[in-house]
Amino acid sequence: MAKKQTTTFVQDFAFYEQLWYYYTTNRGKIRSRYNDLTKKFLAYNDADENPDAFLRKPQFEALEMYVFIKEFMNNAHMYEIFDDWRKHQGRFSDASYYTVTKWGQFSIFTTDFNEQNETIFKQMKKYKEDYPNYIYALTMGLGKTILMATCIFYEFLLAKKYPKDNRYCHNALVFAPDKTVLESLREIMTFDKTKVVPPEYARVLDANIKFHFLDESGVTLHTIDDSDFNIVISNNQKIIVKKKRKEDNPADVLFGTGSLLADIYGGDDDGDDVWDDSSLMDNQRFKKLCRLPQLGVYVDEAHHLFGANLEKELRSGGANKTTLRNTINLLAARTSIVACYNYTGTPYVNNQVLPEVVYAYGLNESISRGFLKDADPIGFENVKNEEFLRTAITMFWERYGGKTYEGLAPKLAIFAAGVQEATDVVRPTVEKVLSELGISFSTILVNTGDSTVTRDEDIRNFNNLDVVGTEGSRKQFIILVEKGREGWNCRSLLGIALFRSPKSKIFVLQATMRCLRKLTDEQLKATVFLSKENYDTLNDELKKNYNMEISDFGKSSSKPKNKYKVRVVPPPRSIRMKRLWHEYSLVEKDYSSPVNFDLSSLDESKYEAKMYEKGSLRVNFSEKETNIDAMKQQMKYSEFSLIGEISRYMNIPCLTISRILRESVAGSEAIVAAVNRHNEILDDVIIPMIFHTLYEVKSTKRSEDVDLVLLREPKNAGYYEFSASDDLVITKDHNSFKPEEIAKSFHADTYCFDSKPERECFMQYITSGKVKEVYFTGMFTSNQGDLSVQYFDPESKRVRNYYPDFLARMEDGSYELIEVKGDNMIDNAVVRAKKEAAEEMAVASGVRYLMYAGSVLMKSNVLESDIDTQSIFNLERIADSKEV
């Protein structure tokens, strides 16, 4: 029984979830340690800091984990990270600055789970490579190609700024599993970099990046040996190292094997067999890649990388690997590979989590959060092909006929088993049904891959299915042969029909996924028409690849959100408040006494490089810890060069710096020795101490009276648009309000609340006789209203704007600024920072600031109960005492 429980645990356990929990818990601390360029790059793509950020939430979260592994975990292997995590050591130590709780990590660290931890660790280590290997699993349609491009751009920017830091890639090799996906990767070349890279840095990339797109076997790779910032995009068959089928004879040795061109460019055979260390032959492109330093390998649709027998390999320990994996391994043996980054649609294979997943965003979550269309799978049993097609087309037309979405006509993809079936069976049947429904035959498009059936015009129309205004965009019934796999994207696809069982079961899942790509801001629902056999196959493949079932479709939201048009109700409401700001001035101080850098009490252990060695897996040796500072690339300073470095950085005369160092308590010799031991001491201790010795920063608080308009008329529109659950929306014409209550509020005709406590707070205030006016301001942000509070975000280390939930004017003439928060958020560092900034502004303006816990609002009337009101203040005092 214990063995069975262990097996179940190992299959269900997802280490990437623990990594994500660790990162999000320490996000502010971790990001504060990053390079300044990295901070700017992340801030530019963070929707919380940049309202115009292009990346979707899953893409940005994956980018965060990419940077976390790179700069915080220093490109460690996944088994090494897991080993540290399970043993409470390194970054995951209970004594670490980054510890999650005072007890350490997740409760898995109990002795009951030691066996499971050991099993997972052995599995991870067994399949390790000589280079770090990471998997990023984002469901189809979330933008893996854009994410990949963003990661490469980040790598090159950091490599340009820190050329000696071997964590960063100087070159990128992008692999596609087949030609269809290869074509989709052209987006990396054409993508507007300024969407994910600050414009001033995008220009640096444009000036340095060299693209090499190998779409044909006869294309030579023209890279300069030992050059940087090359992006090579290739179908793996254009690079792959293959097995020799026969021994070289003397003529082969002298003249080469096969044709001269084949030896120069490589063959066109794309065998996908697996093999061992038998004789290999490589090609010109492989040899050129071996001469590119600091190579990052990026594999798109990476489940191809692991081969069809992944489950067998995981469970039996087989050492066979796919030809692509062997090619990457041979590259690693001949050049420096930073890491292999695999991008795939799922973290699961046969319902088991792949061991090297760093981040995953699943199909179910993507649908429930509205990043993909929902789907309605329908299975048909005991029907003939013609009956199936008739029903599918008729139902499709009933649901989507006559509609357009973002100017595009909805489309149904009908999959045929072969070219003959497409032309002789499917097309005549489709034409017959369309004739009965009165639909033009011009809406039909056939793409079979056979040039005798599919013309160049048909290919052009197929490529333009999502291009508004083209002939292709008007096609609605697309008859296809073998076009359900990766690389074919059509946002306006709202249905697929697959009757005959394909050779590959995964094709059913891949075809279904084609119609889920998001089309409009409002979540649409696609329809999947399948035979019963294919329906069951889909259910099985969903379990294996996404750990979900067909029944999980349609659960996109337990509380569906609808769109509301919100209009401003005149006259404009405003309030006079104090606008506060702080002016800082730098005052020079006279250097008068020796500086005590306090180097003797400095804990240098945080700067030490260490190596942990077990010695043997067979013998249970204790772990040995070794200092390896000698392996670090440290700048070695003399007294003169250190003085010059500080002088250049601080723009202070060298003689002044020299005097400070020599007259210091420790003396210049000790300072130089400390900095040479750990260069970080220069930035962390020496320069800050010199700055505070020579300068004093003085702060002056300023204020002015300003009239803040709560809500402005929208520009170029008669209304604002919001999405909200129906039960969290209150309109001006709400039938339960009295006329005098309506007169108290509604500077907008509709209020869309985020939570039930917010709605409850509004209802208590608007119905209370103690309240003269109350307005819900939390739903309106920048460019909509002026009521905002600037605060310093302790996590991002940036000044940001905060928008309080309510403004109330009481009958006694006083004002209240009100915030509603969940109980679990009251002590959150960011919430505390918002509270302090709001209180400062409120006190200066003669306004009372209140923060209500959600549970207090739901259990009592805060305006009528003195006890409950007092409990709010007690709660705040308790929170304050925790800080003290």
PDB file of N, CA and C in Angstrom, residues 505-575:
ATOM      1  N   LYS A 505      -3.894   9.103 -32.413  1.00  0.00           N
ATOM      2  CA  LYS A 505      -4.933   9.548 -31.490  1.00  0.00           C
ATOM      3  C   LYS A 505      -4.734  10.987 -31.048  1.00  0.00           C
ATOM      4  N   ILE A 506      -3.477  11.414 -30.945  1.00  0.00           N
ATOM      5  CA  ILE A 506      -3.212  12.784 -30.501  1.00  0.00           C
ATOM      6  C   ILE A 506      -3.744  13.798 -31.507  1.00  0.00           C
ATOM      7  N   PHE A 507      -3.940  13.358 -32.761  1.00  0.00           N
ATOM      8  CA  PHE A 507      -4.469  14.258 -33.788  1.00  0.00           C
ATOM      9  C   PHE A 507      -5.842  14.786 -33.390  1.00  0.00           C
ATOM     10  N   VAL A 508      -6.647  13.965 -32.705  1.00  0.00           N
ATOM     11  CA  VAL A 508      -7.979  14.400 -32.283  1.00  0.00           C
ATOM     12  C   VAL A 508      -7.867  15.587 -31.335  1.00  0.00           C
ATOM     13  N   LEU A 509      -6.938  15.506 -30.391  1.00  0.00           N
ATOM     14  CA  LEU A 509      -6.727  16.609 -29.457  1.00  0.00           C
ATOM     15  C   LEU A 509      -6.166  17.827 -30.174  1.00  0.00           C
ATOM     16  N   GLN A 510      -5.196  17.608 -31.050  1.00  0.00           N
ATOM     17  CA  GLN A 510      -4.587  18.723 -31.766  1.00  0.00           C
ATOM     18  C   GLN A 510      -5.606  19.442 -32.642  1.00  0.00           C
ATOM     19  N   ALA A 511      -6.457  18.684 -33.314  1.00  0.00           N
ATOM     20  CA  ALA A 511      -7.491  19.289 -34.153  1.00  0.00           C
ATOM     21  C   ALA A 511      -8.473  20.095 -33.306  1.00  0.00           C
ATOM     22  N   THR A 512      -8.842  19.555 -32.159  1.00  0.00           N
ATOM     23  CA  THR A 512      -9.758  20.273 -31.261  1.00  0.00           C
ATOM     24  C   THR A 512      -9.152  21.582 -30.795  1.00  0.00           C
ATOM     25  N   MET A 513      -7.879  21.559 -30.481  1.00  0.00           N
ATOM     26  CA  MET A 513      -7.206  22.762 -29.978  1.00  0.00           C
ATOM     27  C   MET A 513      -7.160  23.871 -31.012  1.00  0.00           C
ATOM     28  N   ARG A 514      -7.260  23.507 -32.284  1.00  0.00           N
ATOM     29  CA  ARG A 514      -7.182  24.525 -33.339  1.00  0.00           C
ATOM     30  C   ARG A 514      -8.267  25.594 -33.196  1.00  0.00           C
ATOM     31  N   CYS A 515      -9.440  25.211 -32.658  1.00  0.00           N
ATOM     32  CA  CYS A 515     -10.563  26.155 -32.657  1.00  0.00           C
ATOM     33  C   CYS A 515     -10.704  26.911 -31.337  1.00  0.00           C
ATOM     34  N   LEU A 516      -9.717  26.783 -30.435  1.00  0.00           N
ATOM     35  CA  LEU A 516      -9.833  27.419 -29.122  1.00  0.00           C
ATOM     36  C   LEU A 516      -9.109  28.758 -29.032  1.00  0.00           C
ATOM     37  N   ARG A 517      -8.368  29.120 -30.058  1.00  0.00           N
ATOM     38  CA  ARG A 517      -7.605  30.370 -29.993  1.00  0.00           C
ATOM     39  C   ARG A 517      -8.564  31.550 -29.837  1.00  0.00           C
ATOM     40  N   LYS A 518      -8.224  32.466 -28.936  1.00  0.00           N
ATOM     41  CA  LYS A 518      -9.099  33.589 -28.589  1.00  0.00           C
ATOM     42  C   LYS A 518      -9.331  34.495 -29.793  1.00  0.00           C
ATOM     43  N   LEU A 519     -10.581  34.955 -29.948  1.00  0.00           N
ATOM     44  CA  LEU A 519     -10.936  35.815 -31.076  1.00  0.00           C
ATOM     45  C   LEU A 519     -11.380  37.202 -30.624  1.00  0.00           C
ATOM     46  N   THR A 520     -12.275  37.297 -29.655  1.00  0.00           N
ATOM     47  CA  THR A 520     -12.801  38.581 -29.200  1.00  0.00           C
ATOM     48  C   THR A 520     -12.570  38.741 -27.704  1.00  0.00           C
ATOM     49  N   ASP A 521     -12.778  39.973 -27.205  1.00  0.00           N
ATOM     50  CA  ASP A 521     -12.653  40.202 -25.763  1.00  0.00           C
ATOM     51  C   ASP A 521     -13.680  39.389 -24.994  1.00  0.00           C
ATOM     52  N   GLU A 522     -14.837  39.230 -25.579  1.00  0.00           N
ATOM     53  CA  GLU A 522     -15.855  38.377 -24.966  1.00  0.00           C
ATOM     54  C   GLU A 522     -15.529  36.921 -25.287  1.00  0.00           C
ATOM     55  N   GLN A 523     -15.592  36.063 -24.276  1.00  0.00           N
ATOM     56  CA  GLN A 523     -15.249  34.660 -24.512  1.00  0.00           C
ATOM     57  C   GLN A 523     -16.323  33.974 -25.338  1.00  0.00           C
ATOM     58  N   LEU A 524     -15.887  33.422 -26.468  1.00  0.00           N
ATOM     59  CA  LEU A 524     -16.791  32.685 -27.352  1.00  0.00           C
ATOM     60  C   LEU A 524     -16.708  31.201 -27.035  1.00  0.00           C
ATOM     61  N   LYS A 525     -17.666  30.452 -27.539  1.00  0.00           N
ATOM     62  CA  LYS A 525     -17.662  28.997 -27.371  1.00  0.00           C
ATOM     63  C   LYS A 525     -17.660  28.336 -28.741  1.00  0.00           C
ATOM     64  N   ALA A 526     -16.612  27.555 -29.001  1.00  0.00           N
ATOM     65  CA  ALA A 526     -16.515  26.810 -30.252  1.00  0.00           C
ATOM     66  C   ALA A 526     -17.239  25.482 -30.099  1.00  0.00           C
ATOM     67  N   THR A 527     -17.556  24.852 -31.231  1.00  0.00           N
ATOM     68  CA  THR A 527     -18.247  23.568 -31.226  1.00  0.00           C
ATOM     69  C   THR A 527     -17.367  22.521 -31.893  1.00  0.00           C
ATOM     70  N   VAL A 528     -17.197  21.383 -31.221  1.00  0.00           N
ATOM     71  CA  VAL A 528     -16.341  20.308 -31.724  1.00  0.00           C
ATOM     72  C   VAL A 528     -17.226  19.111 -32.045  1.00  0.00           C
ATOM     73  N   PHE A 529     -17.349  18.794 -33.328  1.00  0.00           N
ATOM     74  CA  PHE A 529     -18.182  17.686 -33.787  1.00  0.00           C
ATOM     75  C   PHE A 529     -17.296  16.461 -34.012  1.00  0.00           C
ATOM     76  N   LEU A 530     -17.584  15.368 -33.300  1.00  0.00           N
ATOM     77  CA  LEU A 530     -16.753  14.174 -33.365  1.00  0.00           C
ATOM     78  C   LEU A 530     -17.614  12.922 -33.442  1.00  0.00           C
ATOM     79  N   SER A 531     -17.045  11.888 -34.053  1.00  0.00           N
ATOM     80  CA  SER A 531     -17.670  10.569 -33.924  1.00  0.00           C
ATOM     81  C   SER A 531     -17.497  10.117 -32.484  1.00  0.00           C
ATOM     82  N   LYS A 532     -18.305   9.136 -32.047  1.00  0.00           N
ATOM     83  CA  LYS A 532     -18.213   8.672 -30.669  1.00  0.00           C
ATOM     84  C   LYS A 532     -16.822   8.137 -30.359  1.00  0.00           C
ATOM     85  N   GLU A 533     -16.236   7.463 -31.314  1.00  0.00           N
ATOM     86  CA  GLU A 533     -14.894   6.936 -31.097  1.00  0.00           C
ATOM     87  C   GLU A 533     -13.888   8.066 -30.884  1.00  0.00           C
ATOM     88  N   ASN A 534     -13.995   9.110 -31.717  1.00  0.00           N
ATOM     89  CA  ASN A 534     -13.101  10.263 -31.558  1.00  0.00           C
ATOM     90  C   ASN A 534     -13.414  11.044 -30.280  1.00  0.00           C
ATOM     91  N   TYR A 535     -14.677  11.061 -29.893  1.00  0.00           N
ATOM     92  CA  TYR A 535     -15.090  11.723 -28.659  1.00  0.00           C
ATOM     93  C   TYR A 535     -14.413  11.052 -27.453  1.00  0.00           C
ATOM     94  N   ASP A 536     -14.440   9.720 -27.427  1.00  0.00           N
ATOM     95  CA  ASP A 536     -13.778   8.983 -26.353  1.00  0.00           C
ATOM     96  C   ASP A 536     -12.266   9.180 -26.401  1.00  0.00           C
ATOM     97  N   THR A 537     -11.741   9.230 -27.621  1.00  0.00           N
ATOM     98  CA  THR A 537     -10.299   9.472 -27.779  1.00  0.00           C
ATOM     99  C   THR A 537      -9.917  10.840 -27.233  1.00  0.00           C
ATOM    100  N   LEU A 538     -10.736  11.843 -27.516  1.00  0.00           N
ATOM    101  CA  LEU A 538     -10.484  13.182 -27.001  1.00  0.00           C
ATOM    102  C   LEU A 538     -10.450  13.174 -25.475  1.00  0.00           C
ATOM    103  N   ASN A 539     -11.397  12.489 -24.879  1.00  0.00           N
ATOM    104  CA  ASN A 539     -11.445  12.424 -23.417  1.00  0.00           C
ATOM    105  C   ASN A 539     -10.175  11.775 -22.861  1.00  0.00           C
ATOM    106  N   ASP A 540      -9.732  10.699 -23.497  1.00  0.00           N
ATOM    107  CA  ASP A 540      -8.518  10.018 -23.053  1.00  0.00           C
ATOM    108  C   ASP A 540      -7.296  10.906 -23.208  1.00  0.00           C
ATOM    109  N   GLU A 541      -7.201  11.610 -24.330  1.00  0.00           N
ATOM    110  CA  GLU A 541      -6.038  12.470 -24.577  1.00  0.00           C
ATOM    111  C   GLU A 541      -6.023  13.677 -23.658  1.00  0.00           C
ATOM    112  N   LEU A 542      -7.201  14.190 -23.316  1.00  0.00           N
ATOM    113  CA  LEU A 542      -7.263  15.291 -22.349  1.00  0.00           C
ATOM    114  C   LEU A 542      -6.745  14.838 -20.991  1.00  0.00           C
ATOM    115  N   LYS A 543      -7.106  13.617 -20.585  1.00  0.00           N
ATOM    116  CA  LYS A 543      -6.613  13.086 -19.308  1.00  0.00           C
ATOM    117  C   LYS A 543      -5.096  12.931 -19.337  1.00  0.00           C
ATOM    118  N   LYS A 544      -4.568  12.400 -20.447  1.00  0.00           N
ATOM    119  CA  LYS A 544      -3.138  12.140 -20.536  1.00  0.00           C
ATOM    120  C   LYS A 544      -2.321  13.422 -20.615  1.00  0.00           C
ATOM    121  N   ASN A 545      -2.830  14.393 -21.364  1.00  0.00           N
ATOM    122  CA  ASN A 545      -2.019  15.566 -21.682  1.00  0.00           C
ATOM    123  C   ASN A 545      -2.345  16.806 -20.866  1.00  0.00           C
ATOM    124  N   TYR A 546      -3.573  16.890 -20.317  1.00  0.00           N
ATOM    125  CA  TYR A 546      -3.945  18.092 -19.572  1.00  0.00           C
ATOM    126  C   TYR A 546      -4.566  17.798 -18.213  1.00  0.00           C
ATOM    127  N   ASN A 547      -4.610  16.531 -17.847  1.00  0.00           N
ATOM    128  CA  ASN A 547      -5.155  16.155 -16.541  1.00  0.00           C
ATOM    129  C   ASN A 547      -6.572  16.709 -16.354  1.00  0.00           C
ATOM    130  N   MET A 548      -7.370  16.661 -17.400  1.00  0.00           N
ATOM    131  CA  MET A 548      -8.756  17.111 -17.341  1.00  0.00           C
ATOM    132  C   MET A 548      -9.597  16.200 -18.221  1.00  0.00           C
ATOM    133  N   GLU A 549     -10.912  16.394 -18.179  1.00  0.00           N
ATOM    134  CA  GLU A 549     -11.834  15.580 -18.959  1.00  0.00           C
ATOM    135  C   GLU A 549     -12.742  16.484 -19.779  1.00  0.00           C
ATOM    136  N   ILE A 550     -13.457  15.863 -20.719  1.00  0.00           N
ATOM    137  CA  ILE A 550     -14.397  16.632 -21.530  1.00  0.00           C
ATOM    138  C   ILE A 550     -15.413  17.353 -20.644  1.00  0.00           C
ATOM    139  N   SER A 551     -15.779  16.720 -19.544  1.00  0.00           N
ATOM    140  CA  SER A 551     -16.772  17.334 -18.658  1.00  0.00           C
ATOM    141  C   SER A 551     -16.280  18.644 -18.064  1.00  0.00           C
ATOM    142  N   ASP A 552     -14.952  18.876 -18.108  1.00  0.00           N
ATOM    143  CA  ASP A 552     -14.416  20.125 -17.573  1.00  0.00           C
ATOM    144  C   ASP A 552     -14.641  21.300 -18.512  1.00  0.00           C
ATOM    145  N   PHE A 553     -14.907  21.017 -19.805  1.00  0.00           N
ATOM    146  CA  PHE A 553     -15.269  22.102 -20.701  1.00  0.00           C
ATOM    147  C   PHE A 553     -16.606  22.680 -20.252  1.00  0.00           C
ATOM    148  N   GLY A 554     -16.739  23.988 -20.452  1.00  0.00           N
ATOM    149  CA  GLY A 554     -17.982  24.629 -20.049  1.00  0.00           C
ATOM    150  C   GLY A 554     -17.922  25.158 -18.631  1.00  0.00           C
ATOM    151  N   LYS A 555     -16.832  24.853 -17.908  1.00  0.00           N
ATOM    152  CA  LYS A 555     -16.660  25.399 -16.569  1.00  0.00           C
ATOM    153  C   LYS A 555     -15.787  26.638 -16.621  1.00  0.00           C
ATOM    154  N   SER A 556     -15.948  27.404 -17.679  1.00  0.00           N
ATOM    155  CA  SER A 556     -15.075  28.548 -17.878  1.00  0.00           C
ATOM    156  C   SER A 556     -15.271  29.605 -16.827  1.00  0.00           C
ATOM    157  N   SER A 557     -16.405  29.637 -16.215  1.00  0.00           N
ATOM    158  CA  SER A 557     -16.611  30.605 -15.140  1.00  0.00           C
ATOM    159  C   SER A 557     -17.843  30.221 -14.362  1.00  0.00           C
ATOM    160  N   SER A 558     -17.673  30.008 -13.064  1.00  0.00           N
ATOM    161  CA  SER A 558     -18.833  29.697 -12.232  1.00  0.00           C
ATOM    162  C   SER A 558     -19.751  30.899 -12.126  1.00  0.00           C
ATOM    163  N   LYS A 559     -19.178  32.083 -12.313  1.00  0.00           N
ATOM    164  CA  LYS A 559     -19.955  33.316 -12.322  1.00  0.00           C
ATOM    165  C   LYS A 559     -19.613  34.069 -13.595  1.00  0.00           C
ATOM    166  N   PRO A 560     -20.317  33.799 -14.674  1.00  0.00           N
ATOM    167  CA  PRO A 560     -19.983  34.443 -15.939  1.00  0.00           C
ATOM    168  C   PRO A 560     -20.084  35.959 -15.844  1.00  0.00           C
ATOM    169  N   LYS A 561     -19.134  36.629 -16.478  1.00  0.00           N
ATOM    170  CA  LYS A 561     -19.130  38.081 -16.474  1.00  0.00           C
ATOM    171  C   LYS A 561     -19.751  38.619 -17.753  1.00  0.00           C
ATOM    172  N   ASN A 562     -20.522  39.666 -17.595  1.00  0.00           N
ATOM    173  CA  ASN A 562     -21.116  40.344 -18.734  1.00  0.00           C
ATOM    174  C   ASN A 562     -20.530  41.744 -18.851  1.00  0.00           C
ATOM    175  N   LYS A 563     -20.629  42.302 -20.032  1.00  0.00           N
ATOM    176  CA  LYS A 563     -20.115  43.656 -20.251  1.00  0.00           C
ATOM    177  C   LYS A 563     -21.202  44.681 -19.960  1.00  0.00           C
ATOM    178  N   TYR A 564     -20.780  45.773 -19.337  1.00  0.00           N
ATOM    179  CA  TYR A 564     -21.704  46.846 -18.991  1.00  0.00           C
ATOM    180  C   TYR A 564     -21.167  48.166 -19.520  1.00  0.00           C
ATOM    181  N   LYS A 565     -22.071  48.950 -20.080  1.00  0.00           N
ATOM    182  CA  LYS A 565     -21.729  50.292 -20.532  1.00  0.00           C
ATOM    183  C   LYS A 565     -22.025  51.260 -19.391  1.00  0.00           C
ATOM    184  N   VAL A 566     -20.989  51.912 -18.920  1.00  0.00           N
ATOM    185  CA  VAL A 566     -21.096  52.782 -17.745  1.00  0.00           C
ATOM    186  C   VAL A 566     -20.976  54.235 -18.193  1.00  0.00           C
ATOM    187  N   ARG A 567     -22.007  55.022 -17.908  1.00  0.00           N
ATOM    188  CA  ARG A 567     -22.053  56.419 -18.334  1.00  0.00           C
ATOM    189  C   ARG A 567     -21.935  57.358 -17.140  1.00  0.00           C
ATOM    190  N   VAL A 568     -21.307  58.499 -17.378  1.00  0.00           N
ATOM    191  CA  VAL A 568     -21.143  59.509 -16.344  1.00  0.00           C
ATOM    192  C   VAL A 568     -22.481  60.200 -16.105  1.00  0.00           C
ATOM    193  N   VAL A 569     -22.828  60.380 -14.829  1.00  0.00           N
ATOM    194  CA  VAL A 569     -24.064  61.073 -14.463  1.00  0.00           C
ATOM    195  C   VAL A 569     -23.705  62.501 -14.043  1.00  0.00           C
ATOM    196  N   PRO A 570     -24.174  63.521 -14.772  1.00  0.00           N
ATOM    197  CA  PRO A 570     -23.868  64.906 -14.378  1.00  0.00           C
ATOM    198  C   PRO A 570     -24.632  65.280 -13.106  1.00  0.00           C
ATOM    199  N   PRO A 571     -24.166  66.319 -12.400  1.00  0.00           N
ATOM    200  CA  PRO A 571     -22.968  67.123 -12.674  1.00  0.00           C
ATOM    201  C   PRO A 571     -21.715  66.413 -12.181  1.00  0.00           C
ATOM    202  N   PRO A 572     -20.530  66.853 -12.643  1.00  0.00           N
ATOM    203  CA  PRO A 572     -19.288  66.235 -12.173  1.00  0.00           C
ATOM    204  C   PRO A 572     -19.125  66.419 -10.663  1.00  0.00           C
ATOM    205  N   ARG A 573     -18.779  65.333  -9.956  1.00  0.00           N
ATOM    206  CA  ARG A 573     -18.511  65.421  -8.523  1.00  0.00           C
ATOM    207  C   ARG A 573     -17.016  65.622  -8.302  1.00  0.00           C
ATOM    208  N   SER A 574     -16.692  66.429  -7.297  1.00  0.00           N
ATOM    209  CA  SER A 574     -15.292  66.680  -7.000  1.00  0.00           C
ATOM    210  C   SER A 574     -15.116  66.862  -5.507  1.00  0.00           C
ATOM    211  N   ILE A 575     -13.887  66.788  -5.058  1.00  0.00           N
ATOM    212  CA  ILE A 575     -13.549  66.996  -3.654  1.00  0.00           C
ATOM    213  C   ILE A 575     -12.221  67.730  -3.593  1.00  0.00           C
TER     214      ILE A 575
END
